[in-house]
Amino acid sequence: MTRIENSKRTILNLAESLLQDKGFNGFSYAHISSELGVKNAAIHYHFPSKEDLGIAVIRRYRERFKLWINNSRVKDLTPEAKLDWFLGIYTNMRADQGKVCLVGAMEAEFNAIPDGLRDEVQGMHKELLVWLQSTLEEGRDGGVFAFKGEPADKAALILSTLQGALQMARALGTKKFHNVIEQIKLDLLK
Amino acid sequence: MTRIENSKRTILNLAESLLQDKGFNGFSYAHISSELGVKNAAIHYHFPSKEDLGIAVIRRYRERFKLWINNSRVKDLTPEAKLDWFLGIYTNMRADQGKVCLVGAMEAEFNAIPDGLRDEVQGMHKELLVWLQSTLEEGRDGGVFAFKGEPADKAALILSTLQGALQMARALGTKKFHNVIEQIKLDLLK
DNA sequence: GTCTATAGGGGGATAGAC
DNA sequence: GTCTATCCCCCTATAGAC
């Protein structure tokens, strides 16, 4: 990996972390550059505008997620194990400095972020939903999940719940977050 | 009502609307003053700091909610009607320019808002949970609600779901929001 | 209560040297 | 690729006149 790819990667890591910590309007190039030990002009070299940076963070996450779900380590799991893997992503965010999910953070500020970033967030949210829906279908067909209504709606509910629960945990603590995770399972598993 | 109380009230209305639309770091005194047709110094007269303003908005909402739930028009409803009333609050937010709930907006930016505001948000979230929990208990005891687990956890789940669903709707549309509302009911009603 | 005026800082972004 | 330097705008906030 070349030096520039390394710089870009480090910047994206910091930006992703800051987005999940403070939101799009809560962080600045100065946060990144000082942490990285460079001047803010260096960040602008890699990502000319803040919108570019935000888009790149979401785009990278989408590609990462696609790789995960198409990898046999996830693809070949049972529906129940897939669900646990997915819930684990959110549990890890909570454990990692009380971060919230990217989609939730950006949608909360949706009317105060650039257009191009909105489109990217929309695409990410759709992809998460599609995967979760198909997992729910698989699990219901296999007899391990039980729920009324359509898999698409149950998927939207669970995703909304996770998004909200990570935010709730910031005010009410990690214990409450874990209680919600358990409740999701109670409402889904046979 | 005196003129100053009217001004304060109008400012609070605008601030509440802006908080739900753009978040704490997405709106400015200029947004309010231009809308109100005054200069920003006039806003500072009523609310010296932005933190003061944010706190006042949340505090007013908490008092409003307390009045509602203690009023016989809500208090004397059946548990099922209470739930519908509560869900209606969120449906109305969605219908009102795609707003999100105050708690969700503030918690998404939690690490980028003033300390005093955080405390106020925490208090509000607790109060919403307490009311919802007692309504769920009442409904389960009365045989109209059915769910596994503790009422406190189911309440936290439903509140997280509503919070997330309003945000999700910004990217995926109102139809998806209504589907989630219906799914909440499917997962709760006997 | 609202105004004018302004302080003081931070933000995103760019030009040009190295 | 990163630097220095700087521009320009918007922001929160205050002082003092009316």
Short mmCIF file of C-alpha atoms (C1' of nucleotides) in Angstrom, two decimals:
data_model
loop_
_atom_site.label_atom_id
_atom_site.label_comp_id
_atom_site.label_asym_id
_atom_site.label_seq_id
_atom_site.Cartn_x
_atom_site.Cartn_y
_atom_site.Cartn_z
CA MET A 1 0.00 0.00 0.00
CA THR A 2 1.39 3.35 -1.06
CA ARG A 3 1.88 6.23 1.33
CA ILE A 4 -1.04 8.18 -0.10
CA GLU A 5 -3.36 5.23 0.32
CA ASN A 6 -2.23 4.98 3.91
CA SER A 7 -2.91 8.65 4.54
CA LYS A 8 -6.31 8.43 2.94
CA ARG A 9 -7.11 5.37 4.99
CA THR A 10 -6.10 7.02 8.26
CA ILE A 11 -8.12 10.11 7.44
CA LEU A 12 -11.14 7.99 6.63
CA ASN A 13 -10.75 6.09 9.89
CA LEU A 14 -10.68 9.30 11.89
CA ALA A 15 -13.54 10.82 9.93
CA GLU A 16 -15.68 7.75 10.39
CA SER A 17 -14.98 7.77 14.10
CA LEU A 18 -15.79 11.49 14.36
CA LEU A 19 -19.00 11.12 12.36
CA GLN A 20 -20.18 8.44 14.73
CA ASP A 21 -19.08 10.44 17.74
CA LYS A 22 -20.09 14.03 16.99
CA GLY A 23 -22.06 13.97 13.75
CA PHE A 24 -21.34 15.74 10.47
CA ASN A 25 -21.81 19.26 11.84
CA GLY A 26 -19.99 18.46 15.07
CA PHE A 27 -16.54 17.76 13.67
CA SER A 28 -14.08 19.77 11.61
CA TYR A 29 -10.99 19.31 9.50
CA ALA A 30 -9.04 20.63 12.46
CA HIS A 31 -10.13 17.64 14.56
CA ILE A 32 -8.71 15.28 11.97
CA SER A 33 -5.54 17.17 11.13
CA SER A 34 -4.51 17.73 14.74
CA GLU A 35 -5.08 14.09 15.57
CA LEU A 36 -3.11 13.08 12.50
CA GLY A 37 -0.33 15.57 13.22
CA VAL A 38 -0.65 17.51 9.98
CA LYS A 39 -2.23 20.79 8.85
CA ASN A 40 -5.79 20.98 7.63
CA ALA A 41 -4.66 21.80 4.10
CA ALA A 42 -3.29 18.27 3.91
CA ILE A 43 -6.76 16.86 4.49
CA HIS A 44 -8.18 19.08 1.76
CA TYR A 45 -5.57 17.64 -0.60
CA HIS A 46 -7.07 14.16 -0.16
CA PHE A 47 -10.69 15.25 0.20
CA PRO A 48 -11.29 18.68 -1.36
CA SER A 49 -14.61 19.29 0.38
CA LYS A 50 -16.19 18.06 3.57
CA GLU A 51 -18.95 16.57 1.48
CA ASP A 52 -16.37 14.49 -0.42
CA LEU A 53 -15.01 13.23 2.86
CA GLY A 54 -18.42 12.31 4.24
CA ILE A 55 -19.37 10.52 1.05
CA ALA A 56 -16.11 8.58 1.03
CA VAL A 57 -16.68 7.40 4.60
CA ILE A 58 -20.16 6.08 3.83
CA ARG A 59 -19.07 4.56 0.53
CA ARG A 60 -16.26 2.69 2.22
CA TYR A 61 -18.64 1.36 4.86
CA ARG A 62 -21.03 0.14 2.20
CA GLU A 63 -18.25 -1.73 0.43
CA ARG A 64 -17.05 -3.20 3.70
CA PHE A 65 -20.55 -4.42 4.51
CA LYS A 66 -20.94 -5.94 1.07
CA LEU A 67 -17.69 -7.86 1.50
CA TRP A 68 -18.77 -9.12 4.90
CA ILE A 69 -22.14 -10.45 3.88
CA ASN A 70 -20.75 -12.11 0.76
CA ASN A 71 -17.95 -13.78 2.67
CA SER A 72 -18.57 -17.37 3.62
CA ARG A 73 -17.80 -16.55 7.24
CA VAL A 74 -21.14 -14.77 7.36
CA LYS A 75 -22.95 -16.14 4.33
CA ASP A 76 -22.84 -19.72 5.55
CA LEU A 77 -24.05 -19.00 9.08
CA THR A 78 -27.46 -20.09 10.30
CA PRO A 79 -30.06 -17.31 10.34
CA GLU A 80 -29.80 -17.11 14.12
CA ALA A 81 -26.03 -16.78 13.97
CA LYS A 82 -26.36 -14.17 11.24
CA LEU A 83 -28.64 -12.18 13.49
CA ASP A 84 -26.16 -12.43 16.35
CA TRP A 85 -23.38 -11.29 14.05
CA PHE A 86 -25.44 -8.31 12.98
CA LEU A 87 -26.45 -7.37 16.52
CA GLY A 88 -22.79 -7.71 17.42
CA ILE A 89 -21.89 -4.90 15.05
CA TYR A 90 -24.09 -2.56 17.07
CA THR A 91 -22.93 -3.91 20.40
CA ASN A 92 -19.37 -3.23 19.33
CA MET A 93 -20.25 0.34 18.37
CA ARG A 94 -21.71 0.91 21.80
CA ALA A 95 -18.62 -0.58 23.42
CA ASP A 96 -16.40 1.57 21.20
CA GLN A 97 -16.70 4.93 22.95
CA GLY A 98 -20.47 4.98 22.75
CA LYS A 99 -20.58 5.45 19.01
CA VAL A 100 -23.85 5.47 17.10
CA CYS A 101 -24.44 4.03 13.67
CA LEU A 102 -23.49 6.14 10.66
CA VAL A 103 -26.94 5.97 9.16
CA GLY A 104 -28.61 7.19 12.33
CA ALA A 105 -26.15 10.01 12.88
CA MET A 106 -26.51 11.29 9.32
CA GLU A 107 -30.29 10.94 9.24
CA ALA A 108 -30.69 12.87 12.46
CA GLU A 109 -28.91 15.77 10.74
CA PHE A 110 -30.38 14.94 7.35
CA ASN A 111 -31.65 18.46 6.64
CA ALA A 112 -28.31 19.99 7.55
CA ILE A 113 -25.91 17.88 5.47
CA PRO A 114 -24.90 18.15 1.78
CA ASP A 115 -27.06 16.62 -0.94
CA GLY A 116 -24.54 14.08 -2.15
CA LEU A 117 -24.07 12.73 1.34
CA ARG A 118 -27.82 12.27 1.73
CA ASP A 119 -27.89 10.09 -1.37
CA GLU A 120 -25.08 7.94 -0.06
CA VAL A 121 -26.81 7.48 3.30
CA GLN A 122 -30.01 6.48 1.58
CA GLY A 123 -28.17 3.83 -0.42
CA MET A 124 -26.52 2.46 2.70
CA HIS A 125 -29.77 2.24 4.60
CA LYS A 126 -31.45 0.35 1.76
CA GLU A 127 -28.63 -2.19 1.60
CA LEU A 128 -28.73 -2.88 5.32
CA LEU A 129 -32.48 -3.39 5.09
CA VAL A 130 -32.25 -5.77 2.15
CA TRP A 131 -29.79 -8.02 3.91
CA LEU A 132 -31.72 -8.05 7.17
CA GLN A 133 -34.98 -8.75 5.40
CA SER A 134 -33.57 -11.76 3.57
CA THR A 135 -32.09 -13.07 6.81
CA LEU A 136 -35.45 -12.76 8.52
CA GLU A 137 -37.15 -14.59 5.66
CA GLU A 138 -34.59 -17.34 5.81
CA GLY A 139 -35.05 -17.67 9.55
CA ARG A 140 -38.81 -17.71 9.43
CA ASP A 141 -38.83 -20.28 6.66
CA GLY A 142 -36.43 -22.36 8.69
CA GLY A 143 -38.66 -22.14 11.75
CA VAL A 144 -36.24 -20.35 14.11
CA PHE A 145 -37.79 -16.87 13.85
CA ALA A 146 -41.43 -16.13 14.54
CA PHE A 147 -43.10 -12.81 13.83
CA LYS A 148 -46.30 -11.41 12.41
CA GLY A 149 -46.35 -9.26 9.27
CA GLU A 150 -43.91 -8.87 6.42
CA PRO A 151 -40.17 -9.54 6.68
CA ALA A 152 -39.51 -6.15 5.08
CA ASP A 153 -41.44 -4.38 7.83
CA LYS A 154 -39.92 -6.42 10.62
CA ALA A 155 -36.50 -5.64 9.19
CA ALA A 156 -37.26 -1.92 9.15
CA LEU A 157 -38.45 -2.15 12.72
CA ILE A 158 -35.34 -3.95 13.96
CA LEU A 159 -33.00 -1.57 12.15
CA SER A 160 -34.85 1.44 13.54
CA THR A 161 -34.66 -0.08 16.99
CA LEU A 162 -30.91 -0.60 16.81
CA GLN A 163 -30.35 2.90 15.50
CA GLY A 164 -32.47 4.40 18.27
CA ALA A 165 -31.04 2.17 20.97
CA LEU A 166 -27.46 3.29 20.32
CA GLN A 167 -28.58 6.89 20.71
CA MET A 168 -30.65 6.13 23.79
CA ALA A 169 -27.66 4.50 25.40
CA ARG A 170 -25.83 7.82 25.39
CA ALA A 171 -28.36 9.27 27.80
CA LEU A 172 -29.41 6.16 29.67
CA GLY A 173 -26.40 3.89 29.66
CA THR A 174 -25.12 0.63 28.23
CA LYS A 175 -27.28 -1.59 30.41
CA LYS A 176 -30.43 -0.23 28.83
CA PHE A 177 -28.91 -0.83 25.42
CA HIS A 178 -28.31 -4.49 26.19
CA ASN A 179 -31.84 -4.83 27.51
CA VAL A 180 -33.16 -3.62 24.17
CA ILE A 181 -30.96 -6.10 22.32
CA GLU A 182 -32.39 -8.88 24.44
CA GLN A 183 -35.91 -7.61 23.82
CA ILE A 184 -35.33 -7.69 20.07
CA LYS A 185 -34.50 -11.35 20.40
CA LEU A 186 -37.47 -12.05 22.64
CA ASP A 187 -39.70 -10.46 20.00
CA LEU A 188 -38.18 -12.53 17.22
CA LEU A 189 -36.98 -15.94 18.37
CA LYS A 190 -39.44 -18.76 18.78
CA MET B 1 -49.93 37.15 28.11
CA THR B 2 -47.40 39.96 28.04
CA ARG B 3 -45.45 40.89 24.95
CA ILE B 4 -42.24 39.43 26.30
CA GLU B 5 -43.91 36.13 27.02
CA ASN B 6 -45.16 36.14 23.46
CA SER B 7 -41.71 36.77 22.08
CA LYS B 8 -40.21 34.07 24.22
CA ARG B 9 -42.91 31.69 23.14
CA THR B 10 -42.38 32.39 19.46
CA ILE B 11 -38.64 31.99 19.81
CA LEU B 12 -39.11 28.68 21.58
CA ASN B 13 -41.48 27.49 18.88
CA LEU B 14 -38.97 28.30 16.17
CA ALA B 15 -36.09 26.82 18.12
CA GLU B 16 -37.98 23.61 18.79
CA SER B 17 -38.84 23.32 15.12
CA LEU B 18 -35.24 23.97 14.09
CA LEU B 19 -33.87 21.48 16.61
CA GLN B 20 -36.12 18.79 15.19
CA ASP B 21 -35.29 19.80 11.64
CA LYS B 22 -31.53 20.45 11.65
CA GLY B 23 -30.24 19.48 15.07
CA PHE B 24 -28.44 21.62 17.64
CA ASN B 25 -25.35 22.22 15.54
CA GLY B 26 -27.34 22.72 12.37
CA PHE B 27 -29.25 25.86 13.33
CA SER B 28 -28.18 29.34 14.40
CA TYR B 29 -29.58 32.45 16.05
CA ALA B 30 -29.70 33.94 12.57
CA HIS B 31 -32.22 31.32 11.48
CA ILE B 32 -34.52 32.32 14.30
CA SER B 33 -34.07 36.08 14.14
CA SER B 34 -34.58 36.32 10.38
CA GLU B 35 -37.69 34.19 10.59
CA LEU B 36 -38.94 36.31 13.45
CA GLY B 37 -38.05 39.55 11.70
CA VAL B 38 -35.69 40.84 14.38
CA LYS B 39 -31.92 40.99 14.90
CA ASN B 40 -30.03 38.19 16.58
CA ALA B 41 -29.23 40.40 19.57
CA ALA B 42 -32.93 40.31 20.40
CA ILE B 43 -32.77 36.54 20.75
CA HIS B 44 -29.78 36.80 23.04
CA TYR B 45 -31.81 39.15 25.23
CA HIS B 46 -34.31 36.36 25.91
CA PHE B 47 -31.86 33.48 25.88
CA PRO B 48 -28.30 34.64 26.61
CA SER B 49 -26.60 31.49 25.34
CA LYS B 50 -27.51 28.82 22.84
CA GLU B 51 -27.32 26.31 25.65
CA ASP B 52 -29.96 28.28 27.56
CA LEU B 53 -32.19 28.18 24.53
CA GLY B 54 -31.77 24.45 23.98
CA ILE B 55 -32.45 23.73 27.62
CA ALA B 56 -35.58 25.89 27.59
CA VAL B 57 -36.95 24.03 24.58
CA ILE B 58 -36.50 20.64 26.18
CA ARG B 59 -37.79 21.83 29.54
CA ARG B 60 -40.94 23.20 27.94
CA TYR B 61 -41.51 19.94 26.12
CA ARG B 62 -41.15 17.99 29.35
CA GLU B 63 -43.74 20.18 31.04
CA ARG B 64 -46.07 19.87 28.09
CA PHE B 65 -45.79 16.10 28.17
CA LYS B 66 -46.44 16.04 31.90
CA LEU B 67 -49.60 18.09 31.45
CA TRP B 68 -50.80 15.81 28.68
CA ILE B 69 -50.38 12.54 30.53
CA ASN B 70 -51.96 13.93 33.68
CA ASN B 71 -54.93 15.32 31.81
CA SER B 72 -58.05 13.16 31.90
CA ARG B 73 -58.21 13.25 28.11
CA VAL B 74 -55.23 10.94 28.09
CA LYS B 75 -55.19 9.55 31.60
CA ASP B 76 -58.63 7.99 31.30
CA LEU B 77 -58.03 6.31 27.95
CA THR B 78 -57.73 2.55 27.60
CA PRO B 79 -54.15 1.29 27.28
CA GLU B 80 -54.69 0.66 23.60
CA ALA B 81 -55.97 4.19 23.03
CA LYS B 82 -53.07 5.56 25.06
CA LEU B 83 -50.68 3.73 22.78
CA ASP B 84 -52.42 5.13 19.71
CA TRP B 85 -52.23 8.61 21.19
CA PHE B 86 -48.53 8.17 21.80
CA LEU B 87 -47.82 6.76 18.37
CA GLY B 88 -49.83 9.67 16.99
CA ILE B 89 -47.33 12.12 18.43
CA TYR B 90 -44.62 10.56 16.28
CA THR B 91 -46.85 10.25 13.24
CA ASN B 92 -47.59 13.94 13.52
CA MET B 93 -43.88 14.76 13.71
CA ARG B 94 -43.29 12.83 10.52
CA ALA B 95 -46.19 14.61 8.84
CA ASP B 96 -44.86 17.95 10.09
CA GLN B 97 -42.02 18.53 7.63
CA GLY B 98 -40.33 15.25 8.40
CA LYS B 99 -39.28 16.25 11.88
CA VAL B 100 -37.57 13.82 14.23
CA CYS B 101 -38.07 13.58 17.96
CA LEU B 102 -36.11 15.97 20.17
CA VAL B 103 -34.56 13.21 22.20
CA GLY B 104 -33.25 11.42 19.13
CA ALA B 105 -31.89 14.54 17.52
CA MET B 106 -30.04 15.57 20.68
CA GLU B 107 -28.72 12.10 21.44
CA ALA B 108 -27.35 11.69 17.93
CA GLU B 109 -25.24 14.81 18.58
CA PHE B 110 -24.81 14.02 22.26
CA ASN B 111 -21.04 14.41 22.27
CA ALA B 112 -21.24 17.75 20.51
CA ILE B 113 -23.81 19.59 22.64
CA PRO B 114 -23.42 21.52 25.93
CA ASP B 115 -23.43 19.68 29.25
CA GLY B 116 -26.57 21.26 30.63
CA LEU B 117 -28.52 20.29 27.55
CA ARG B 118 -27.39 16.70 27.88
CA ASP B 119 -28.81 16.55 31.40
CA GLU B 120 -32.13 17.90 30.23
CA VAL B 121 -32.34 15.36 27.41
CA GLN B 122 -31.57 12.56 29.81
CA GLY B 123 -34.41 13.67 32.09
CA MET B 124 -36.83 13.85 29.18
CA HIS B 125 -35.95 10.41 27.93
CA LYS B 126 -36.47 8.90 31.37
CA GLU B 127 -39.91 10.47 31.69
CA LEU B 128 -41.06 9.18 28.33
CA LEU B 129 -39.89 5.72 29.28
CA VAL B 130 -41.64 5.74 32.64
CA TRP B 131 -44.98 6.64 31.11
CA LEU B 132 -44.70 4.10 28.31
CA GLN B 133 -43.66 1.38 30.69
CA SER B 134 -46.65 1.93 32.96
CA THR B 135 -48.96 1.95 29.95
CA LEU B 136 -47.54 -1.34 28.76
CA GLU B 137 -47.99 -2.85 32.22
CA GLU B 138 -51.55 -1.66 32.34
CA GLY B 139 -52.25 -3.11 28.92
CA ARG B 140 -50.65 -6.44 29.63
CA ASP B 141 -52.50 -6.75 32.92
CA GLY B 142 -55.71 -5.90 31.08
CA GLY B 143 -55.04 -8.55 28.47
CA VAL B 144 -54.83 -6.31 25.41
CA PHE B 145 -51.05 -6.30 25.06
CA ALA B 146 -48.96 -9.42 24.79
CA PHE B 147 -45.18 -9.48 24.91
CA LYS B 148 -42.36 -11.46 26.45
CA GLY B 149 -39.92 -9.89 28.90
CA GLU B 150 -40.13 -6.89 31.16
CA PRO B 151 -42.36 -3.87 30.48
CA ALA B 152 -39.36 -1.59 31.07
CA ASP B 153 -37.41 -3.31 28.32
CA LYS B 154 -40.31 -3.43 25.91
CA ALA B 155 -40.85 0.27 26.54
CA ALA B 156 -37.20 1.01 25.80
CA LEU B 157 -37.47 -1.02 22.62
CA ILE B 158 -40.58 0.77 21.38
CA LEU B 159 -39.18 4.20 22.15
CA SER B 160 -35.92 3.36 20.37
CA THR B 161 -37.92 2.09 17.43
CA LEU B 162 -39.95 5.29 17.13
CA GLN B 163 -36.85 7.43 17.43
CA GLY B 164 -35.05 5.45 14.76
CA ALA B 165 -38.08 5.20 12.49
CA LEU B 166 -38.49 8.96 12.25
CA GLN B 167 -34.88 9.24 11.19
CA MET B 168 -35.15 6.35 8.78
CA ALA B 169 -38.15 8.01 7.14
CA ARG B 170 -35.96 10.91 6.06
CA ALA B 171 -33.98 8.61 3.79
CA LEU B 172 -36.60 6.02 2.94
CA GLY B 173 -39.90 7.86 3.04
CA THR B 174 -43.12 8.10 4.99
CA LYS B 175 -44.52 4.79 3.80
CA LYS B 176 -41.70 2.90 5.47
CA PHE B 177 -42.35 4.86 8.63
CA HIS B 178 -45.99 3.81 8.71
CA ASN B 179 -45.01 0.23 8.09
CA VAL B 180 -42.84 0.33 11.19
CA ILE B 181 -45.69 1.80 13.22
CA GLU B 182 -47.90 -1.07 12.10
CA GLN B 183 -45.17 -3.55 12.93
CA ILE B 184 -44.89 -2.15 16.45
CA LYS B 185 -48.56 -2.89 16.91
CA LEU B 186 -48.29 -6.35 15.41
CA ASP B 187 -45.51 -7.08 17.88
CA LEU B 188 -47.55 -5.82 20.82
CA LEU B 189 -51.27 -6.35 20.36
CA LYS B 190 -52.81 -9.70 21.07
"C1'" DG C 1 -37.15 44.86 24.10
"C1'" DT C 2 -34.96 45.76 20.09
"C1'" DC C 3 -31.55 48.20 17.67
"C1'" DT C 4 -26.50 49.07 15.62
"C1'" DA C 5 -22.08 47.78 15.81
"C1'" DT C 6 -18.58 44.91 16.70
"C1'" DA C 7 -15.64 41.75 19.05
"C1'" DG C 8 -13.60 37.29 18.72
"C1'" DG C 9 -13.35 32.78 17.20
"C1'" DG C 10 -13.92 28.78 14.23
"C1'" DG C 11 -15.25 26.98 10.11
"C1'" DG C 12 -14.34 25.40 5.07
"C1'" DA C 13 -11.53 26.24 1.47
"C1'" DT C 14 -7.62 27.87 -1.78
"C1'" DA C 15 -2.91 29.63 -3.62
"C1'" DG C 16 1.54 28.91 -4.03
"C1'" DA C 17 6.11 27.54 -1.90
"C1'" DC C 18 8.73 23.47 -0.73
"C1'" DG D 1 1.89 15.40 -0.12
"C1'" DT D 2 2.42 18.67 3.13
"C1'" DC D 3 3.51 23.23 4.36
"C1'" DT D 4 2.49 28.52 5.35
"C1'" DA D 5 -0.47 31.98 4.75
"C1'" DT D 6 -4.64 33.78 4.06
"C1'" DC D 7 -9.47 34.68 2.55
"C1'" DC D 8 -14.11 34.96 3.61
"C1'" DC D 9 -17.99 33.66 5.80
"C1'" DC D 10 -20.83 32.42 9.62
"C1'" DC D 11 -21.17 31.84 14.28
"C1'" DT D 12 -21.96 33.05 19.37
"C1'" DA D 13 -21.97 36.72 22.20
"C1'" DT D 14 -21.64 41.53 24.20
"C1'" DA D 15 -21.79 46.80 24.74
"C1'" DG D 16 -24.27 50.61 24.60
"C1'" DA D 17 -27.80 53.68 22.15
"C1'" DC D 18 -32.77 54.20 21.58
#
